[in-house]
Tab-separated table of C-alpha atoms and ligand atoms in Angstrom:
chain	number	residue	atom	x	y	z
I	1	MET	CA	-122.472	122.478	-120.533
I	2	LEU	CA	-119.195	124.396	-120.881
I	3	GLN	CA	-120.806	127.511	-122.398
I	4	LEU	CA	-118.165	128.020	-125.110
I	5	LYS	CA	-120.587	128.604	-127.984
I	6	GLY	CA	-119.358	131.401	-130.239
I	7	LEU	CA	-116.257	132.181	-128.148
I	8	ARG	CA	-113.219	132.994	-130.277
I	9	ALA	CA	-110.117	131.314	-128.860
I	10	VAL	CA	-106.403	131.462	-129.600
I	11	ILE	CA	-104.557	128.353	-128.395
I	12	THR	CA	-100.763	127.983	-128.521
I	13	GLY	CA	-99.011	124.650	-128.752
I	14	ALA	CA	-102.184	123.401	-130.432
I	15	GLY	CA	-100.444	120.919	-132.705
I	16	SER	CA	-100.089	118.116	-130.160
I	17	GLY	CA	-101.071	116.744	-126.754
I	18	ILE	CA	-102.923	119.044	-124.359
I	19	GLY	CA	-103.135	121.932	-126.837
I	20	LEU	CA	-104.626	119.774	-129.589
I	21	ALA	CA	-107.116	118.188	-127.166
I	22	THR	CA	-108.051	121.694	-125.985
I	23	ALA	CA	-108.661	122.876	-129.548
I	24	GLU	CA	-110.850	119.818	-130.207
I	25	THR	CA	-112.778	120.243	-126.941
I	26	PHE	CA	-113.379	123.936	-127.613
I	27	VAL	CA	-114.713	123.225	-131.116
I	28	ARG	CA	-116.915	120.404	-129.848
I	29	GLU	CA	-118.410	122.901	-127.381
I	30	GLY	CA	-119.095	125.467	-130.103
I	31	ALA	CA	-116.014	127.728	-129.931
I	32	LEU	CA	-114.033	129.059	-132.897
I	33	VAL	CA	-110.339	128.255	-132.592
I	34	ALA	CA	-107.123	129.675	-133.989
I	35	ALA	CA	-104.664	126.797	-133.470
I	36	LEU	CA	-101.130	128.226	-133.211
I	37	ASP	CA	-98.107	125.948	-133.422
I	38	PRO	CA	-94.894	125.574	-135.450
I	39	LYS	CA	-96.700	122.458	-136.751
I	40	PRO	CA	-100.399	123.303	-136.416
I	41	PRO	CA	-103.173	120.742	-136.918
I	42	THR	CA	-104.958	120.522	-140.266
I	43	ALA	CA	-107.829	122.900	-140.911
I	44	ARG	CA	-111.310	121.626	-140.106
I	45	PRO	CA	-114.647	123.252	-139.306
I	46	GLY	CA	-114.070	125.609	-136.359
I	47	ILE	CA	-110.268	125.287	-136.394
I	48	VAL	CA	-107.980	127.638	-138.306
I	49	PRO	CA	-104.345	126.491	-138.228
I	50	ILE	CA	-101.755	129.263	-137.929
I	51	VAL	CA	-98.011	128.615	-138.002
I	52	CYS	CA	-96.523	130.360	-134.953
I	53	ASP	CA	-93.404	129.995	-132.836
I	54	VAL	CA	-94.010	131.854	-129.551
I	55	THR	CA	-90.328	132.844	-129.338
I	56	ASP	CA	-90.663	134.977	-132.485
I	57	ASP	CA	-91.792	138.557	-131.640
I	58	ALA	CA	-92.932	139.475	-135.143
I	59	GLY	CA	-94.381	136.010	-135.757
I	60	VAL	CA	-96.544	136.269	-132.620
I	61	GLU	CA	-97.861	139.706	-133.637
I	62	ALA	CA	-98.696	138.435	-137.116
I	63	ALA	CA	-100.352	135.239	-135.847
I	64	VAL	CA	-102.544	137.083	-133.331
I	65	ALA	CA	-103.544	139.637	-135.982
I	66	ALA	CA	-104.440	136.773	-138.347
I	67	ALA	CA	-106.511	135.041	-135.643
I	68	ALA	CA	-108.387	138.252	-134.821
I	69	ARG	CA	-109.060	138.847	-138.525
I	70	GLU	CA	-110.243	135.287	-139.078
I	71	TRP	CA	-112.835	135.240	-136.268
I	72	ASP	CA	-113.391	139.023	-136.018
I	73	GLY	CA	-111.964	139.294	-132.495
I	74	ILE	CA	-110.513	137.248	-129.634
I	75	ASP	CA	-112.295	136.262	-126.401
I	76	VAL	CA	-109.944	133.627	-124.989
I	77	LEU	CA	-106.192	133.109	-124.965
I	78	VAL	CA	-104.865	129.703	-123.954
I	79	ASN	CA	-101.115	129.984	-123.358
I	80	ASN	CA	-100.217	126.313	-123.573
I	81	ALA	CA	-97.008	126.017	-125.628
I	82	GLY	CA	-94.178	124.624	-123.539
I	83	ILE	CA	-90.978	122.618	-123.649
I	84	GLY	CA	-89.219	120.569	-120.997
I	85	ALA	CA	-85.719	120.267	-119.624
I	86	ASP	CA	-84.186	117.454	-117.622
I	87	GLY	CA	-81.535	118.202	-115.015
I	88	THR	CA	-80.331	119.833	-111.809
I	89	VAL	CA	-78.982	123.391	-111.579
I	90	GLU	CA	-75.539	121.915	-112.214
I	91	ASP	CA	-76.599	120.069	-115.350
I	92	ASN	CA	-78.317	122.674	-117.525
I	93	GLU	CA	-76.214	125.308	-119.288
I	94	ILE	CA	-77.442	128.909	-119.096
I	95	ASP	CA	-78.356	128.760	-122.795
I	96	GLU	CA	-80.721	125.895	-122.004
I	97	TRP	CA	-82.368	128.035	-119.280
I	98	ARG	CA	-82.751	130.868	-121.819
I	99	ARG	CA	-84.285	128.498	-124.386
I	100	VAL	CA	-86.807	127.068	-121.912
I	101	PHE	CA	-87.794	130.445	-120.445
I	102	ASP	CA	-88.086	131.921	-123.945
I	103	VAL	CA	-90.844	129.430	-124.778
I	104	ASN	CA	-92.475	128.723	-121.407
I	105	VAL	CA	-92.486	132.239	-119.902
I	106	PHE	CA	-91.576	134.902	-122.475
I	107	GLY	CA	-93.800	133.139	-125.023
I	108	MET	CA	-96.775	133.722	-122.697
I	109	VAL	CA	-95.714	137.344	-122.233
I	110	ARG	CA	-95.504	137.924	-125.999
I	111	MET	CA	-98.863	136.242	-126.634
I	112	SER	CA	-100.600	138.050	-123.774
I	113	LYS	CA	-99.286	141.452	-124.875
I	114	ALA	CA	-100.518	140.846	-128.413
I	115	CYS	CA	-103.947	139.518	-127.340
I	116	LEU	CA	-104.854	141.934	-124.519
I	117	PRO	CA	-106.097	144.764	-126.785
I	118	HIS	CA	-108.485	142.262	-128.404
I	119	LEU	CA	-109.547	140.729	-125.070
I	120	ARG	CA	-110.490	144.196	-123.754
I	121	ARG	CA	-113.123	144.395	-126.512
I	122	SER	CA	-114.628	140.980	-125.649
I	123	PRO	CA	-117.777	140.517	-123.556
I	124	HIS	CA	-116.298	137.317	-122.027
I	125	PRO	CA	-112.501	137.712	-121.904
I	126	ALA	CA	-110.275	135.064	-120.311
I	127	VAL	CA	-106.683	133.859	-120.288
I	128	VAL	CA	-105.745	130.322	-119.258
I	129	ASN	CA	-102.085	129.426	-118.826
I	130	THR	CA	-100.693	125.899	-118.682
I	131	ALA	CA	-98.519	125.715	-115.571
I	132	SER	CA	-97.590	122.355	-114.015
I	133	ILE	CA	-97.390	120.229	-110.886
I	134	VAL	CA	-93.764	121.454	-110.763
I	135	SER	CA	-94.992	125.027	-110.186
I	136	TRP	CA	-95.804	123.798	-106.660
I	137	THR	CA	-93.971	120.576	-106.012
I	138	GLY	CA	-90.257	119.853	-106.176
I	139	LEU	CA	-89.564	116.931	-108.467
I	140	PRO	CA	-86.022	115.659	-109.028
I	141	ARG	CA	-84.167	116.867	-112.148
I	142	ARG	CA	-86.697	119.583	-112.989
I	143	ALA	CA	-84.774	122.705	-111.809
I	144	CYS	CA	-84.994	124.702	-115.035
I	145	TYR	CA	-88.424	123.436	-116.125
I	146	GLY	CA	-89.819	123.820	-112.583
I	147	ALA	CA	-88.501	127.381	-112.291
I	148	SER	CA	-90.132	128.268	-115.611
I	149	LYS	CA	-93.484	126.821	-114.514
I	150	GLY	CA	-93.212	128.530	-111.109
I	151	ALA	CA	-92.836	131.744	-113.097
I	152	VAL	CA	-95.992	130.853	-115.058
I	153	TYR	CA	-97.918	130.563	-111.788
I	154	ALA	CA	-96.584	133.927	-110.536
I	155	LEU	CA	-97.306	135.515	-113.931
I	156	THR	CA	-100.886	134.207	-113.725
I	157	LEU	CA	-101.423	135.885	-110.337
I	158	ALA	CA	-99.815	139.166	-111.451
I	159	MET	CA	-101.814	139.269	-114.693
I	160	ALA	CA	-105.027	138.446	-112.822
I	161	ALA	CA	-104.381	141.471	-110.581
I	162	ASP	CA	-103.515	143.754	-113.503
I	163	CYS	CA	-106.429	142.645	-115.677
I	164	ALA	CA	-109.213	142.524	-113.083
I	165	GLY	CA	-110.112	146.178	-113.772
I	166	ASP	CA	-110.755	145.205	-117.402
I	167	ARG	CA	-112.853	142.159	-116.253
I	168	ILE	CA	-110.317	139.874	-117.939
I	169	ARG	CA	-109.996	136.688	-115.898
I	170	VAL	CA	-106.574	135.008	-115.749
I	171	ASN	CA	-106.150	131.484	-114.379
I	172	CYS	CA	-103.865	128.516	-114.829
I	173	VAL	CA	-104.083	124.746	-114.867
I	174	CYS	CA	-101.402	122.671	-113.151
I	175	PRO	CA	-101.331	119.241	-114.793
I	176	GLY	CA	-99.572	116.305	-113.197
I	177	THR	CA	-98.150	113.648	-115.521
I	178	VAL	CA	-100.289	113.531	-118.638
I	179	ASP	CA	-100.059	110.839	-121.275
I	180	THR	CA	-99.171	113.044	-124.278
I	181	PRO	CA	-96.512	112.677	-126.999
I	182	TRP	CA	-94.240	114.660	-124.620
I	183	VAL	CA	-94.327	111.891	-122.009
I	184	GLY	CA	-94.082	109.320	-124.804
I	185	ARG	CA	-90.801	110.933	-125.909
I	186	LEU	CA	-89.466	110.897	-122.317
I	187	LEU	CA	-90.316	107.207	-121.975
I	188	ASP	CA	-88.856	106.313	-125.374
I	189	ALA	CA	-85.555	107.848	-124.243
I	190	ALA	CA	-85.413	105.623	-121.128
I	191	ASP	CA	-83.314	102.437	-121.047
I	192	ASP	CA	-86.412	100.442	-120.159
I	193	PRO	CA	-89.543	102.391	-121.279
I	194	ALA	CA	-91.987	99.947	-119.669
I	195	ALA	CA	-90.212	100.174	-116.288
I	196	ALA	CA	-90.007	103.972	-116.606
I	197	ARG	CA	-93.762	104.134	-117.281
I	198	ALA	CA	-94.429	101.913	-114.249
I	199	ARG	CA	-92.362	104.311	-112.084
I	200	LEU	CA	-94.354	107.292	-113.385
I	201	VAL	CA	-97.636	105.531	-112.631
I	202	ALA	CA	-96.379	104.540	-109.165
I	203	ARG	CA	-95.931	108.182	-108.161
I	204	GLN	CA	-99.574	108.981	-109.001
I	205	PRO	CA	-101.781	108.660	-105.907
I	206	ILE	CA	-104.782	108.036	-108.179
I	207	GLY	CA	-102.938	105.108	-109.800
I	208	ARG	CA	-102.727	106.258	-113.419
I	209	LEU	CA	-101.485	109.072	-115.647
I	210	GLY	CA	-103.808	111.870	-116.723
I	211	THR	CA	-105.207	112.258	-120.214
I	212	ALA	CA	-104.933	115.309	-122.455
I	213	GLU	CA	-108.738	115.471	-122.591
I	214	GLU	CA	-108.957	115.750	-118.787
I	215	ILE	CA	-106.723	118.835	-118.891
I	216	ALA	CA	-108.593	120.233	-121.908
I	217	VAL	CA	-111.935	120.115	-120.082
I	218	ALA	CA	-110.418	121.982	-117.116
I	219	ILE	CA	-109.021	124.647	-119.466
I	220	ALA	CA	-112.433	124.902	-121.132
I	221	TYR	CA	-114.111	125.444	-117.751
I	222	LEU	CA	-111.686	128.213	-116.751
I	223	ALA	CA	-112.134	129.848	-120.177
I	224	SER	CA	-115.920	129.735	-120.061
I	225	PRO	CA	-118.361	132.301	-118.669
I	226	ALA	CA	-119.379	129.524	-116.233
I	227	ALA	CA	-116.153	130.420	-114.376
I	228	GLY	CA	-117.075	134.115	-114.368
I	229	TYR	CA	-116.173	134.533	-110.667
I	230	VAL	CA	-112.858	132.648	-110.970
I	231	THR	CA	-109.647	134.597	-111.459
I	232	GLY	CA	-106.116	134.238	-110.107
I	233	SER	CA	-106.743	130.526	-109.522
I	234	ALA	CA	-104.556	127.509	-110.135
I	235	LEU	CA	-106.520	124.342	-110.853
I	236	GLN	CA	-104.593	121.222	-109.897
I	237	ILE	CA	-105.312	118.284	-112.203
I	238	ASP	CA	-102.713	115.823	-111.048
I	239	GLY	CA	-104.316	112.732	-109.551
I	240	GLY	CA	-103.602	114.088	-106.058
I	241	THR	CA	-99.834	114.400	-106.462
I	242	HIS	CA	-99.562	117.942	-105.050
I	243	GLY	CA	-101.741	117.261	-102.038
I	244	PHE	CA	-100.632	113.963	-100.604
I	245	GLN	CA	-98.267	111.066	-101.057
I	246	VAL	CA	-98.828	107.365	-100.955
I	247	PRO	CA	-95.713	105.827	-99.314
I	248	GLY	CA	-94.152	103.254	-101.623
I	249	GLY	CA	-96.382	104.275	-104.507
I	250	VAL	CA	-100.001	103.403	-105.094
I	251	ALA	CA	-101.664	101.662	-102.156
I	252	ARG	CA	-103.415	98.912	-104.016
T	301	NAD	P1	-96.565	118.136	-126.486
T	301	NAD	O1	-95.096	118.081	-126.747
T	301	NAD	O2	-97.424	117.006	-126.883
T	301	NAD	O3	-97.157	119.467	-127.133
T	301	NAD	C1	-96.488	120.686	-126.998
T	301	NAD	C2	-96.826	121.551	-128.203
T	301	NAD	O4	-96.141	122.810	-128.025
T	301	NAD	C3	-96.312	120.945	-129.523
T	301	NAD	O5	-97.336	120.966	-130.485
T	301	NAD	C4	-95.165	121.855	-129.918
T	301	NAD	O6	-95.001	122.009	-131.332
T	301	NAD	C5	-95.585	123.167	-129.264
T	301	NAD	N1	-94.455	124.065	-129.093
T	301	NAD	C6	-93.198	123.764	-128.660
T	301	NAD	N2	-92.400	124.838	-128.754
T	301	NAD	C7	-93.173	125.838	-129.253
T	301	NAD	C8	-92.929	127.181	-129.615
T	301	NAD	N3	-91.715	127.729	-129.483
T	301	NAD	N4	-93.962	127.928	-130.080
T	301	NAD	C9	-95.201	127.394	-130.224
T	301	NAD	N5	-95.485	126.112	-129.934
T	301	NAD	C10	-94.485	125.354	-129.459
T	301	NAD	O7	-96.671	118.429	-124.913
T	301	NAD	P2	-97.920	118.481	-123.900
T	301	NAD	O8	-97.685	117.412	-122.915
T	301	NAD	O9	-99.191	118.574	-124.618
T	301	NAD	O10	-97.569	119.865	-123.172
T	301	NAD	C11	-98.371	121.026	-123.340
T	301	NAD	C12	-98.167	121.926	-122.137
T	301	NAD	O11	-98.513	121.214	-120.956
T	301	NAD	C13	-96.736	122.407	-121.928
T	301	NAD	O12	-96.758	123.765	-121.515
T	301	NAD	C14	-96.219	121.540	-120.794
T	301	NAD	O13	-95.223	122.180	-120.043
T	301	NAD	C15	-97.497	121.364	-120.000
T	301	NAD	N6	-97.507	120.211	-119.114
T	301	NAD	C16	-97.452	118.940	-119.616
T	301	NAD	C17	-97.458	117.860	-118.729
T	301	NAD	C18	-97.401	116.431	-119.202
T	301	NAD	O14	-97.218	115.544	-118.344
T	301	NAD	N7	-97.576	116.152	-120.481
T	301	NAD	C19	-97.530	118.099	-117.349
T	301	NAD	C20	-97.589	119.409	-116.889
T	301	NAD	C21	-97.591	120.466	-117.782
């Protein structure tokens, strides 16, 4: 269905959550995956784990070279690695902004620079970036994280324009609140995790959180030749959060 058979993909942040689900979805659909992460998943048929921190210039170059060697080329780059930050502009120190942008934005720049020469040689080249609902929608206490994900959206559009001449498609997904270990950590840090989870669910018009697999399938679609006419797009997978609000939470 997703037409991923034989595609050679590099996925960052593939050790957990959305990235891990994406690696598993790609392999299920016949792709060959280089799973990059500081703590990558274990090797299995179709998945080659490669230790990689996207803030490390030399480490990124080496990881991309290893991925290209392993599968004899690269067709798809999924720039998914990301970290969060809680706070207003007054709360986060500048060093925190640098740390978040180094992973969420500059990490994508490093990975894209390293992968583009390989993508130019692919018959079906594509880049998919993981942006966020906060690229579009102001949520409280997400100033630094939201600014970084807004930059991911703008980077997606700029790269789509720059790469169109090479037929390289560049798109992003904008997940809402997805039930990954990331959200688990946020909830664990709350005074009352069950109440915090109920508040998160209440702000979802669709009445529940998303799953990592639901984001993975969207990434797989954007990466696949089936989306051959899609570039410079942002696919919202957020239970309706960006488009409308249900006053007082879920109306049921
Ligand atoms: P997660 O914490 O489960 O997984 C993130 C992965 O990124 C981890 O495996 C981690 O090791 C890796 N990572 C962190 N820093 C890295 C670095 N410097 N280099 C390489 N890898 C690094 O989180 P997730 O929820 O799966 O988030 C994945 C992406 O989805 C992130 O970009 C995040 O901003 C985005 N996102 C998540 C949600 C959500 O609700 N979970 C919503 C919108 C967007």
